[in-house]
PDB file of C-alpha atoms in Angstrom:
ATOM      1  CA  MET Z   1     -15.283  -4.295  15.099  1.00  0.00           C
ATOM      2  CA  PRO Z   2     -11.978  -5.032  17.276  1.00  0.00           C
ATOM      3  CA  ALA Z   3     -10.467  -2.210  19.081  1.00  0.00           C
ATOM      4  CA  ASP Z   4      -7.271  -2.386  16.644  1.00  0.00           C
ATOM      5  CA  GLU Z   5      -9.039  -2.109  13.394  1.00  0.00           C
ATOM      6  CA  PRO Z   6      -9.948   1.845  11.864  1.00  0.00           C
ATOM      7  CA  ASN Z   7     -13.986   2.576  11.973  1.00  0.00           C
ATOM      8  CA  PRO Z   8     -14.659   3.478   8.333  1.00  0.00           C
ATOM      9  CA  THR Z   9     -16.866   5.946   9.783  1.00  0.00           C
ATOM     10  CA  ASP Z  10     -13.982   8.040  11.680  1.00  0.00           C
ATOM     11  CA  ALA Z  11     -12.254   9.220   7.838  1.00  0.00           C
ATOM     12  CA  ARG Z  12     -13.113  12.716   7.004  1.00  0.00           C
ATOM     13  CA  THR Z  13     -12.694  14.822   3.732  1.00  0.00           C
ATOM     14  CA  ILE Z  14     -10.400  17.047   5.249  1.00  0.00           C
ATOM     15  CA  PRO Z  15     -11.714  21.060   2.892  1.00  0.00           C
ATOM     16  CA  LEU Z  16      -8.867  22.459   1.229  1.00  0.00           C
ATOM     17  CA  ALA Z  17      -8.187  26.174   1.281  1.00  0.00           C
ATOM     18  CA  PRO Z  18      -9.323  27.661  -2.105  1.00  0.00           C
ATOM     19  CA  LEU Z  19      -6.799  28.277  -5.230  1.00  0.00           C
ATOM     20  CA  PRO Z  20      -5.821  31.792  -5.689  1.00  0.00           C
ATOM     21  CA  ASP Z  21      -7.688  34.254  -7.626  1.00  0.00           C
ATOM     22  CA  HIS Z  22      -5.685  35.523 -10.777  1.00  0.00           C
ATOM     23  CA  GLN Z  23      -5.655  34.606 -14.271  1.00  0.00           C
ATOM     24  CA  ASP Z  24      -2.515  32.244 -14.141  1.00  0.00           C
ATOM     25  CA  VAL Z  25      -4.124  29.471 -12.391  1.00  0.00           C
ATOM     26  CA  LYS Z  26      -6.074  28.796 -15.880  1.00  0.00           C
ATOM     27  CA  THR Z  27      -2.213  28.374 -17.259  1.00  0.00           C
ATOM     28  CA  PRO Z  28      -0.557  25.262 -18.503  1.00  0.00           C
ATOM     29  CA  TRP Z  29       2.759  26.895 -16.904  1.00  0.00           C
ATOM     30  CA  TRP Z  30       1.441  27.798 -13.652  1.00  0.00           C
ATOM     31  CA  GLN Z  31      -0.665  24.740 -13.101  1.00  0.00           C
ATOM     32  CA  GLU Z  32       3.031  22.391 -13.781  1.00  0.00           C
ATOM     33  CA  LEU Z  33       4.198  24.728 -11.127  1.00  0.00           C
ATOM     34  CA  TRP Z  34       1.513  23.867  -8.997  1.00  0.00           C
ATOM     35  CA  ARG Z  35       1.312  20.069  -9.636  1.00  0.00           C
ATOM     36  CA  ARG Z  36       5.503  20.610  -8.802  1.00  0.00           C
ATOM     37  CA  HIS Z  37       4.728  22.155  -5.434  1.00  0.00           C
ATOM     38  CA  ALA Z  38       1.267  19.853  -4.488  1.00  0.00           C
ATOM     39  CA  HIS Z  39       3.372  18.083  -2.006  1.00  0.00           C
ATOM     40  CA  VAL Z  40       3.811  21.696  -0.102  1.00  0.00           C
ATOM     41  CA  THR Z  41       0.922  23.547  -1.198  1.00  0.00           C
ATOM     42  CA  THR Z  42      -1.782  20.549  -0.170  1.00  0.00           C
ATOM     43  CA  PRO Z  43      -0.843  20.262   3.486  1.00  0.00           C
ATOM     44  CA  LEU Z  44      -0.879  24.015   3.847  1.00  0.00           C
ATOM     45  CA  ARG Z  45      -4.492  24.250   2.013  1.00  0.00           C
ATOM     46  CA  GLU Z  46      -5.712  21.262   4.540  1.00  0.00           C
ATOM     47  CA  ARG Z  47      -4.639  23.626   7.471  1.00  0.00           C
ATOM     48  CA  GLY Z  48      -6.683  26.688   5.451  1.00  0.00           C
ATOM     49  CA  LEU Z  49      -3.812  28.457   4.226  1.00  0.00           C
ATOM     50  CA  VAL Z  50      -3.920  30.047   0.636  1.00  0.00           C
ATOM     51  CA  CYS Z  51      -1.082  29.127  -0.801  1.00  0.00           C
ATOM     52  CA  ASP Z  52       0.723  31.003  -4.636  1.00  0.00           C
ATOM     53  CA  ILE Z  53       3.485  30.095  -6.810  1.00  0.00           C
ATOM     54  CA  GLU Z  54       5.392  33.584  -7.621  1.00  0.00           C
ATOM     55  CA  PHE Z  55       8.697  34.177  -9.217  1.00  0.00           C
ATOM     56  CA  GLY Z  56      11.470  35.035  -6.251  1.00  0.00           C
ATOM     57  CA  ILE Z  57      14.368  36.556  -6.820  1.00  0.00           C
ATOM     58  CA  SER Z  58      16.061  33.557  -8.793  1.00  0.00           C
ATOM     59  CA  THR Z  59      13.388  30.686  -8.670  1.00  0.00           C
ATOM     60  CA  TYR Z  60       9.927  29.824  -8.202  1.00  0.00           C
ATOM     61  CA  ILE Z  61       8.848  30.285  -4.423  1.00  0.00           C
ATOM     62  CA  VAL Z  62       5.545  29.696  -2.561  1.00  0.00           C
ATOM     63  CA  ARG Z  63       3.961  32.489  -1.039  1.00  0.00           C
ATOM     64  CA  VAL Z  64       1.245  31.665   1.832  1.00  0.00           C
ATOM     65  CA  THR Z  65      -1.301  34.010   3.256  1.00  0.00           C
ATOM     66  CA  LEU Z  66      -1.652  34.177   7.023  1.00  0.00           C
ATOM     67  CA  PRO Z  67      -4.235  35.468   8.805  1.00  0.00           C
ATOM     68  CA  ASP Z  68      -2.848  38.720  10.350  1.00  0.00           C
ATOM     69  CA  ASP Z  69      -1.853  39.685   6.865  1.00  0.00           C
ATOM     70  CA  SER Z  70       1.646  38.442   7.408  1.00  0.00           C
ATOM     71  CA  CYS Z  71       3.190  36.066   5.192  1.00  0.00           C
ATOM     72  CA  LEU Z  72       5.303  32.852   4.774  1.00  0.00           C
ATOM     73  CA  ILE Z  73       7.714  32.521   2.063  1.00  0.00           C
ATOM     74  CA  ILE Z  74       8.712  29.229   1.224  1.00  0.00           C
ATOM     75  CA  SER Z  75      11.547  28.848  -1.040  1.00  0.00           C
ATOM     76  CA  PRO Z  76      14.587  26.947  -2.240  1.00  0.00           C
ATOM     77  CA  PRO Z  77      17.968  28.965  -1.848  1.00  0.00           C
ATOM     78  CA  GLN Z  78      17.913  31.832  -3.810  1.00  0.00           C
ATOM     79  CA  GLU Z  79      21.195  32.999  -3.919  1.00  0.00           C
ATOM     80  CA  PRO Z  80      23.143  31.603  -5.084  1.00  0.00           C
ATOM     81  CA  PRO Z  81      20.006  30.301  -7.139  1.00  0.00           C
ATOM     82  CA  SER Z  82      19.205  26.156  -6.722  1.00  0.00           C
ATOM     83  CA  GLN Z  83      19.757  24.220  -9.506  1.00  0.00           C
ATOM     84  CA  ARG Z  84      16.937  21.806  -9.627  1.00  0.00           C
ATOM     85  CA  ARG Z  85      13.790  21.929 -10.978  1.00  0.00           C
ATOM     86  CA  PRO Z  86      10.986  23.584  -8.915  1.00  0.00           C
ATOM     87  CA  GLY Z  87       9.724  21.775  -6.846  1.00  0.00           C
ATOM     88  CA  ASP Z  88      12.655  19.429  -5.764  1.00  0.00           C
ATOM     89  CA  PRO Z  89      15.455  21.478  -3.944  1.00  0.00           C
ATOM     90  CA  GLU Z  90      18.252  20.900  -2.172  1.00  0.00           C
ATOM     91  CA  GLY Z  91      16.456  22.124   0.926  1.00  0.00           C
ATOM     92  CA  TRP Z  92      13.327  24.260   1.994  1.00  0.00           C
ATOM     93  CA  ILE Z  93      13.963  28.252   3.468  1.00  0.00           C
ATOM     94  CA  ALA Z  94      10.384  29.528   4.920  1.00  0.00           C
ATOM     95  CA  THR Z  95      10.811  32.849   6.392  1.00  0.00           C
ATOM     96  CA  ARG Z  96       7.803  34.693   8.013  1.00  0.00           C
ATOM     97  CA  GLU Z  97       7.503  38.492   6.537  1.00  0.00           C
ATOM     98  CA  ASP Z  98       4.985  41.278   6.698  1.00  0.00           C
ATOM     99  CA  PRO Z  99       5.084  44.054   3.632  1.00  0.00           C
ATOM    100  CA  ASP Z 100       4.041  46.477   5.750  1.00  0.00           C
ATOM    101  CA  ASP Z 101       5.843  46.138   8.693  1.00  0.00           C
ATOM    102  CA  ALA Z 102       9.945  45.488   8.384  1.00  0.00           C
ATOM    103  CA  THR Z 103      10.234  44.743  11.866  1.00  0.00           C
ATOM    104  CA  VAL Z 104       8.586  41.345  11.375  1.00  0.00           C
ATOM    105  CA  PHE Z 105      10.721  38.829   9.594  1.00  0.00           C
ATOM    106  CA  GLU Z 106      11.766  35.280  10.889  1.00  0.00           C
ATOM    107  CA  VAL Z 107      13.167  32.147   9.942  1.00  0.00           C
ATOM    108  CA  VAL Z 108      10.794  29.859  10.484  1.00  0.00           C
ATOM    109  CA  TYR Z 109      13.118  26.743   8.967  1.00  0.00           C
ATOM    110  CA  ASP Z 110      16.018  26.256   7.089  1.00  0.00           C
ATOM    111  CA  SER Z 111      17.707  22.737   5.880  1.00  0.00           C
ATOM    112  CA  ALA Z 112      19.350  24.706   2.822  1.00  0.00           C
ATOM    113  CA  PRO Z 113      23.317  23.807   2.422  1.00  0.00           C
ATOM    114  CA  SER Z 114      25.534  26.340   4.339  1.00  0.00           C
ATOM    115  CA  ALA Z 115      27.279  28.067   1.079  1.00  0.00           C
ATOM    116  CA  ASP Z 116      30.059  29.359   3.091  1.00  0.00           C
ATOM    117  CA  PRO Z 117      32.452  26.371   4.572  1.00  0.00           C
ATOM    118  CA  GLY Z 118      32.885  28.085   7.751  1.00  0.00           C
ATOM    119  CA  THR Z 119      29.224  27.967   8.808  1.00  0.00           C
ATOM    120  CA  THR Z 120      27.472  25.933  10.962  1.00  0.00           C
ATOM    121  CA  PRO Z 121      24.819  24.340   9.254  1.00  0.00           C
ATOM    122  CA  ARG Z 122      21.405  25.058  10.883  1.00  0.00           C
ATOM    123  CA  PRO Z 123      19.979  21.084  12.336  1.00  0.00           C
ATOM    124  CA  GLU Z 124      17.417  20.888   9.452  1.00  0.00           C
ATOM    125  CA  ALA Z 125      19.682  20.928   7.122  1.00  0.00           C
ATOM    126  CA  ARG Z 126      20.213  16.908   7.420  1.00  0.00           C
ATOM    127  CA  HIS Z 127      16.485  16.964   6.034  1.00  0.00           C
ATOM    128  CA  GLY Z 128      17.474  18.312   2.775  1.00  0.00           C
ATOM    129  CA  GLY Z 129      14.360  18.869   0.597  1.00  0.00           C
ATOM    130  CA  SER Z 130      12.240  16.601   2.574  1.00  0.00           C
ATOM    131  CA  ALA Z 131       8.652  18.218   3.076  1.00  0.00           C
ATOM    132  CA  GLY Z 132       7.605  16.516   6.411  1.00  0.00           C
ATOM    133  CA  PRO Z 133       9.898  18.060   8.426  1.00  0.00           C
ATOM    134  CA  LEU Z 134       9.064  21.900   6.909  1.00  0.00           C
ATOM    135  CA  MET Z 135       5.712  20.924   7.674  1.00  0.00           C
ATOM    136  CA  GLU Z 136       6.138  20.280  11.309  1.00  0.00           C
ATOM    137  CA  ALA Z 137       8.366  23.090  12.088  1.00  0.00           C
ATOM    138  CA  ILE Z 138       5.868  25.359  10.065  1.00  0.00           C
ATOM    139  CA  ASP Z 139       3.082  23.675  12.436  1.00  0.00           C
ATOM    140  CA  HIS Z 140       4.801  24.369  15.920  1.00  0.00           C
ATOM    141  CA  ARG Z 141       5.543  28.082  15.064  1.00  0.00           C
ATOM    142  CA  LEU Z 142       2.179  29.408  13.758  1.00  0.00           C
ATOM    143  CA  THR Z 143       0.162  27.282  16.078  1.00  0.00           C
ATOM    144  CA  GLN Z 144       2.717  29.540  18.689  1.00  0.00           C
ATOM    145  CA  LEU Z 145       1.601  32.454  17.038  1.00  0.00           C
ATOM    146  CA  GLY Z 146      -2.007  31.557  16.827  1.00  0.00           C
ATOM    147  CA  LEU Z 147      -1.983  31.522  12.945  1.00  0.00           C
ATOM    148  CA  LEU Z 148      -3.110  28.132  11.883  1.00  0.00           C
ATOM    149  CA  PRO Z 149      -6.865  28.660  10.516  1.00  0.00           C
ATOM    150  CA  ALA Z 150      -6.965  24.584  10.922  1.00  0.00           C
ATOM    151  CA  PRO Z 151      -5.294  21.981  13.171  1.00  0.00           C
ATOM    152  CA  ALA Z 152      -2.746  19.745  11.244  1.00  0.00           C
ATOM    153  CA  PRO Z 153      -4.685  16.462   9.622  1.00  0.00           C
ATOM    154  CA  PRO Z 154      -4.407  13.403  11.623  1.00  0.00           C
ATOM    155  CA  PRO Z 155      -1.300  11.526   9.549  1.00  0.00           C
ATOM    156  CA  GLY Z 156      -2.688   9.066   7.295  1.00  0.00           C
ATOM    157  CA  PRO Z 157      -1.112   6.227   5.261  1.00  0.00           C
ATOM    158  CA  ARG Z 158       2.345   7.102   3.108  1.00  0.00           C
ATOM    159  CA  PRO Z 159       1.350   6.795  -0.551  1.00  0.00           C
ATOM    160  CA  ALA Z 160       2.867   3.762  -1.984  1.00  0.00           C
ATOM    161  CA  PRO Z 161       6.483   4.766  -3.499  1.00  0.00           C
ATOM    162  CA  ALA Z 162       6.227   5.052  -7.562  1.00  0.00           C
ATOM    163  CA  GLN Z 163       7.342   1.791  -9.040  1.00  0.00           C
ATOM    164  CA  PRO Z 164      10.681   2.004 -10.964  1.00  0.00           C
ATOM    165  CA  ALA Z 165      10.253   1.673 -14.780  1.00  0.00           C
ATOM    166  CA  PRO Z 166      11.210  -0.697 -16.795  1.00  0.00           C
ATOM    167  CA  PRO Z 167      14.434  -0.881 -18.433  1.00  0.00           C
ATOM    168  CA  ALA Z 168      14.265   0.943 -22.401  1.00  0.00           C
ATOM    169  CA  GLN Z 169      15.253  -2.666 -23.617  1.00  0.00           C
ATOM    170  CA  ASP Z 170      12.508  -4.065 -21.465  1.00  0.00           C
ATOM    171  CA  LEU Z 171       9.714  -1.656 -22.984  1.00  0.00           C
ATOM    172  CA  PRO Z 172       7.660  -2.742 -25.752  1.00  0.00           C
ATOM    173  CA  GLY Z 173       7.629  -1.361 -29.130  1.00  0.00           C
ATOM    174  CA  THR Z 174       5.437   0.745 -30.499  1.00  0.00           C
ATOM    175  CA  PRO Z 175       2.169  -1.770 -30.766  1.00  0.00           C
ATOM    176  CA  GLU Z 176       0.270  -2.356 -34.019  1.00  0.00           C
ATOM    177  CA  ARG Z 177      -3.299  -1.378 -33.765  1.00  0.00           C
ATOM    178  CA  GLY Z 178      -5.416  -3.823 -32.159  1.00  0.00           C
ATOM    179  CA  THR Z 179      -2.527  -5.260 -30.119  1.00  0.00           C
ATOM    180  CA  THR Z 180      -2.524  -5.222 -26.521  1.00  0.00           C
ATOM    181  CA  SER Z 181      -0.776  -2.250 -24.151  1.00  0.00           C
ATOM    182  CA  VAL Z 182       1.177  -3.410 -21.295  1.00  0.00           C
ATOM    183  CA  TYR Z 183      -0.274  -0.135 -19.699  1.00  0.00           C
ATOM    184  CA  GLY Z 184      -3.575  -0.481 -20.396  1.00  0.00           C
ATOM    185  CA  ASP Z 185      -3.268  -3.880 -19.212  1.00  0.00           C
ATOM    186  CA  ALA Z 186      -2.362  -2.824 -15.988  1.00  0.00           C
ATOM    187  CA  LEU Z 187      -4.963  -0.204 -15.478  1.00  0.00           C
ATOM    188  CA  ARG Z 188      -7.475  -2.997 -16.997  1.00  0.00           C
ATOM    189  CA  GLU Z 189      -5.897  -5.473 -14.191  1.00  0.00           C
ATOM    190  CA  LEU Z 190      -6.159  -2.280 -11.583  1.00  0.00           C
ATOM    191  CA  THR Z 191     -10.027  -1.973 -12.804  1.00  0.00           C
ATOM    192  CA  ASP Z 192     -10.427  -5.792 -12.463  1.00  0.00           C
ATOM    193  CA  ARG Z 193      -8.968  -5.648  -8.838  1.00  0.00           C
ATOM    194  CA  LEU Z 194     -11.733  -2.981  -7.736  1.00  0.00           C
ATOM    195  CA  ASN Z 195     -14.698  -4.851  -8.889  1.00  0.00           C
ATOM    196  CA  ALA Z 196     -14.168  -7.730  -7.034  1.00  0.00           C
ATOM    197  CA  VAL Z 197     -13.339  -5.874  -3.451  1.00  0.00           C
ATOM    198  CA  ASP Z 198     -15.878  -5.774  -0.990  1.00  0.00           C
ATOM    199  CA  SER Z 199     -15.448  -2.944   1.554  1.00  0.00           C
ATOM    200  CA  PRO Z 200     -14.671   1.118   0.501  1.00  0.00           C
ATOM    201  CA  ALA Z 201     -11.475   0.430   2.720  1.00  0.00           C
ATOM    202  CA  ASP Z 202      -9.960  -1.514   0.059  1.00  0.00           C
ATOM    203  CA  ALA Z 203     -11.742   0.400  -3.069  1.00  0.00           C
ATOM    204  CA  ALA Z 204     -10.133   3.871  -1.280  1.00  0.00           C
ATOM    205  CA  ALA Z 205      -6.538   2.086  -1.171  1.00  0.00           C
ATOM    206  CA  LEU Z 206      -6.843   1.286  -5.113  1.00  0.00           C
ATOM    207  CA  LEU Z 207      -8.270   4.901  -5.834  1.00  0.00           C
ATOM    208  CA  GLN Z 208      -4.878   6.192  -4.091  1.00  0.00           C
ATOM    209  CA  GLN Z 209      -3.246   4.388  -6.865  1.00  0.00           C
ATOM    210  CA  ILE Z 210      -5.052   6.618  -9.459  1.00  0.00           C
ATOM    211  CA  LEU Z 211      -4.949  10.096  -7.244  1.00  0.00           C
ATOM    212  CA  ASP Z 212      -2.174  10.381  -5.272  1.00  0.00           C
ATOM    213  CA  PRO Z 213      -0.881  13.864  -6.034  1.00  0.00           C
ATOM    214  CA  THR Z 214       2.679  12.975  -6.572  1.00  0.00           C
ATOM    215  CA  ASN Z 215       3.079   9.659  -7.862  1.00  0.00           C
ATOM    216  CA  GLY Z 216      -0.732   8.469  -8.987  1.00  0.00           C
ATOM    217  CA  LEU Z 217      -1.695   7.570 -12.070  1.00  0.00           C
ATOM    218  CA  LEU Z 218      -3.332  10.876 -12.981  1.00  0.00           C
ATOM    219  CA  ALA Z 219      -0.250  12.583 -12.014  1.00  0.00           C
ATOM    220  CA  GLN Z 220       1.960  10.561 -13.675  1.00  0.00           C
ATOM    221  CA  LEU Z 221      -0.450  10.916 -16.870  1.00  0.00           C
ATOM    222  CA  GLY Z 222      -0.233  14.837 -16.780  1.00  0.00           C
ATOM    223  CA  GLU Z 223       3.634  14.478 -17.259  1.00  0.00           C
ATOM    224  CA  PHE Z 224       3.344  12.326 -20.084  1.00  0.00           C
ATOM    225  CA  PHE Z 225       0.845  14.621 -21.704  1.00  0.00           C
ATOM    226  CA  GLU Z 226       3.278  17.200 -20.558  1.00  0.00           C
ATOM    227  CA  ALA Z 227       6.453  15.318 -22.479  1.00  0.00           C
ATOM    228  CA  ALA Z 228       4.537  14.737 -25.407  1.00  0.00           C
ATOM    229  CA  SER Z 229       3.906  18.492 -25.680  1.00  0.00           C
ATOM    230  CA  GLU Z 230       7.630  19.489 -25.303  1.00  0.00           C
ATOM    231  CA  LYS Z 231       8.171  16.642 -28.066  1.00  0.00           C
ATOM    232  CA  ALA Z 232       5.631  17.773 -30.682  1.00  0.00           C
ATOM    233  CA  ARG Z 233       7.367  21.137 -30.284  1.00  0.00           C
ATOM    234  CA  GLU Z 234      10.974  19.864 -31.180  1.00  0.00           C
ATOM    235  CA  ALA Z 235       9.207  19.804 -34.426  1.00  0.00           C
ATOM    236  CA  GLU Z 236       8.963  23.353 -35.252  1.00  0.00           C
ATOM    237  CA  GLU Z 237       5.939  22.802 -37.739  1.00  0.00           C
ATOM    238  CA  ASP Z 238       3.074  24.462 -37.602  1.00  0.00           C
ATOM    239  CA  ASP Z 239       0.755  21.631 -36.833  1.00  0.00           C
ATOM    240  CA  GLY Z 240       3.738  20.360 -34.378  1.00  0.00           C
ATOM    241  CA  PHE Z 241       3.007  23.610 -32.680  1.00  0.00           C
ATOM    242  CA  ASP Z 242      -1.026  22.822 -32.587  1.00  0.00           C
ATOM    243  CA  LEU Z 243      -0.155  19.322 -31.649  1.00  0.00           C
ATOM    244  CA  SER Z 244       1.604  20.395 -28.612  1.00  0.00           C
ATOM    245  CA  TYR Z 245      -1.071  23.140 -27.384  1.00  0.00           C
ATOM    246  CA  ASP Z 246      -3.609  20.541 -27.336  1.00  0.00           C
ATOM    247  CA  LEU Z 247      -1.400  18.018 -25.390  1.00  0.00           C
ATOM    248  CA  ALA Z 248      -0.621  20.799 -22.979  1.00  0.00           C
ATOM    249  CA  ASP Z 249      -4.533  21.563 -22.528  1.00  0.00           C
ATOM    250  CA  ALA Z 250      -4.685  17.477 -22.308  1.00  0.00           C
ATOM    251  CA  ALA Z 251      -2.267  17.779 -19.296  1.00  0.00           C
ATOM    252  CA  ALA Z 252      -3.704  20.719 -17.444  1.00  0.00           C
ATOM    253  CA  GLU Z 253      -7.217  19.084 -18.073  1.00  0.00           C
ATOM    254  CA  VAL Z 254      -5.770  15.919 -16.251  1.00  0.00           C
ATOM    255  CA  ARG Z 255      -4.213  17.661 -13.370  1.00  0.00           C
ATOM    256  CA  GLN Z 256      -7.705  19.275 -13.020  1.00  0.00           C
ATOM    257  CA  LEU Z 257      -9.514  16.418 -13.150  1.00  0.00           C
ATOM    258  CA  GLY Z 258      -7.482  14.892 -10.043  1.00  0.00           C
ATOM    259  CA  GLU Z 259      -7.956  18.205  -8.325  1.00  0.00           C
ATOM    260  CA  GLY Z 260     -11.661  18.203  -7.979  1.00  0.00           C
ATOM    261  CA  LEU Z 261     -11.253  14.817  -7.019  1.00  0.00           C
ATOM    262  CA  HIS Z 262      -9.296  15.358  -3.816  1.00  0.00           C
ATOM    263  CA  GLY Z 263     -10.668  13.905  -0.920  1.00  0.00           C
ATOM    264  CA  ALA Z 264     -12.400  10.948  -2.916  1.00  0.00           C
ATOM    265  CA  GLU Z 265     -10.395   8.192  -1.175  1.00  0.00           C
ATOM    266  CA  ASP Z 266     -11.272   9.514   2.352  1.00  0.00           C
ATOM    267  CA  ARG Z 267     -14.925   9.767   1.048  1.00  0.00           C
ATOM    268  CA  MET Z 268     -14.711   6.548  -0.403  1.00  0.00           C
ATOM    269  CA  ARG Z 269     -12.956   4.885   2.855  1.00  0.00           C
ATOM    270  CA  ALA Z 270     -15.634   6.503   5.347  1.00  0.00           C
ATOM    271  CA  LEU Z 271     -18.553   4.572   3.416  1.00  0.00           C
ATOM    272  CA  THR Z 272     -20.700   1.710   4.943  1.00  0.00           C
ATOM    273  CA  PRO Z 273     -19.649  -1.378   3.650  1.00  0.00           C
ATOM    274  CA  LEU Z 274     -23.150  -3.171   2.298  1.00  0.00           C
ATOM    275  CA  THR Z 275     -23.932  -5.905   4.485  1.00  0.00           C
ATOM    276  CA  PRO Z 276     -25.517  -8.487   2.178  1.00  0.00           C
ATOM    277  CA  ALA Z 277     -28.988 -10.071   3.067  1.00  0.00           C
ATOM    278  CA  PRO Z 278     -29.165 -13.364   4.551  1.00  0.00           C
ATOM    279  CA  ARG Z 279     -31.067 -15.709   2.140  1.00  0.00           C
ATOM    280  CA  THR Z 280     -33.918 -17.571   3.270  1.00  0.00           C
ATOM    281  CA  PRO Z 281     -35.513 -20.877   1.960  1.00  0.00           C
ATOM    282  CA  PHE Z 282     -38.166 -20.415  -0.809  1.00  0.00           C
ATOM    283  CA  SER Z 283     -41.734 -20.977   0.199  1.00  0.00           C
ATOM    284  CA  PRO Z 284     -44.375 -20.220  -2.274  1.00  0.00           C
ATOM    285  CA  ALA Z 285     -47.126 -17.843  -1.223  1.00  0.00           C
ATOM    286  CA  ARG Z 286     -49.779 -20.407  -2.193  1.00  0.00           C
ATOM    287  CA  ALA Z 287     -49.807 -23.974  -3.005  1.00  0.00           C
ATOM    288  CA  PRO Z 288     -49.812 -24.309  -7.291  1.00  0.00           C
ATOM    289  CA  SER Z 289     -53.290 -25.222  -8.708  1.00  0.00           C
ATOM    290  CA  LEU Z 290     -53.084 -28.285 -10.258  1.00  0.00           C
ATOM    291  CA  PRO Z 291     -53.922 -28.669 -13.682  1.00  0.00           C
ATOM    292  CA  PRO Z 292     -57.217 -29.469 -15.377  1.00  0.00           C
ATOM    293  CA  ALA Z 293     -58.748 -32.776 -15.315  1.00  0.00           C
ATOM    294  CA  SER Z 294     -58.300 -34.362 -19.050  1.00  0.00           C
ATOM    295  CA  PRO Z 295     -61.635 -35.194 -20.768  1.00  0.00           C
ATOM    296  CA  THR Z 296     -60.837 -38.624 -20.824  1.00  0.00           C
ATOM    297  CA  ALA Z 297     -59.664 -39.226 -17.809  1.00  0.00           C
ATOM    298  CA  PRO Z 298     -61.926 -41.540 -15.768  1.00  0.00           C
ATOM    299  CA  PRO Z 299     -64.256 -40.314 -13.124  1.00  0.00           C
ATOM    300  CA  THR Z 300     -62.825 -40.586  -9.552  1.00  0.00           C
ATOM    301  CA  SER Z 301     -64.105 -42.994  -7.677  1.00  0.00           C
ATOM    302  CA  ARG Z 302     -66.022 -42.252  -4.325  1.00  0.00           C
ATOM    303  CA  ARG Z 303     -65.365 -43.530  -1.158  1.00  0.00           C
ATOM    304  CA  PRO Z 304     -67.908 -45.761   0.417  1.00  0.00           C
ATOM    305  CA  ARG Z 305     -70.268 -44.175   2.883  1.00  0.00           C
TER     306      ARG Z 305
END
């Protein structure tokens, strides 16, 4: 194997810290918040840290339990409140606090824009709502304090960027029953590509298209069912509300499916490619028997002695 070619056996599945233990975990609204914060919570859980989503002063925050019973609070700007949707703020503020010890308080990271024109913004403000620099700052500080249960995982390939949606006028209309679907055809093409690959690494790359927690098909399918749920609720009819609940449950199940398959891409990549057995020339085990002599065949002549 060439030195610059990755060894599939080096790939490993990174275990995740468990989900928080409370009843809200089973509710669609909490699962939707969890999905929107997956780009923050998943790296933290890969480091062995248990995370939860809570409501802070004015918006939702990520609370991270640390081994010394202190915690990290990761939040958008709270005062004034962020005007952006949960999980996609204009900046992140990460503080370490201890509910039982008021002397434990420090700002680990702050990329929120300054609300005071006379205040010099912190250097990380240039990163805005990017999660990568936030994780680097948390890794650095928790390593200094000896509070990182697991080392940061090695950097892997970046998720493929989401493909932009086609313009509205290019989208197909409501298809008639029995006609093809552009989205079903796209997935069928992906399945055909999966059937044609000859290495686990290539199969893992296609799995990423389905399982990526932000841009993958399952994540977007959850978004789709959630939007359909809201659309059904707009009808303000009894059946519309019932359908809304059914669609919200479908969104939650799709997201749980993605959660359950976390690490499947790495596990696929770690598999050993099958080497086809060499083909050997055909050699019969024994000579085929001759057919019996016909009764009318002339007798075989003997050679003279």
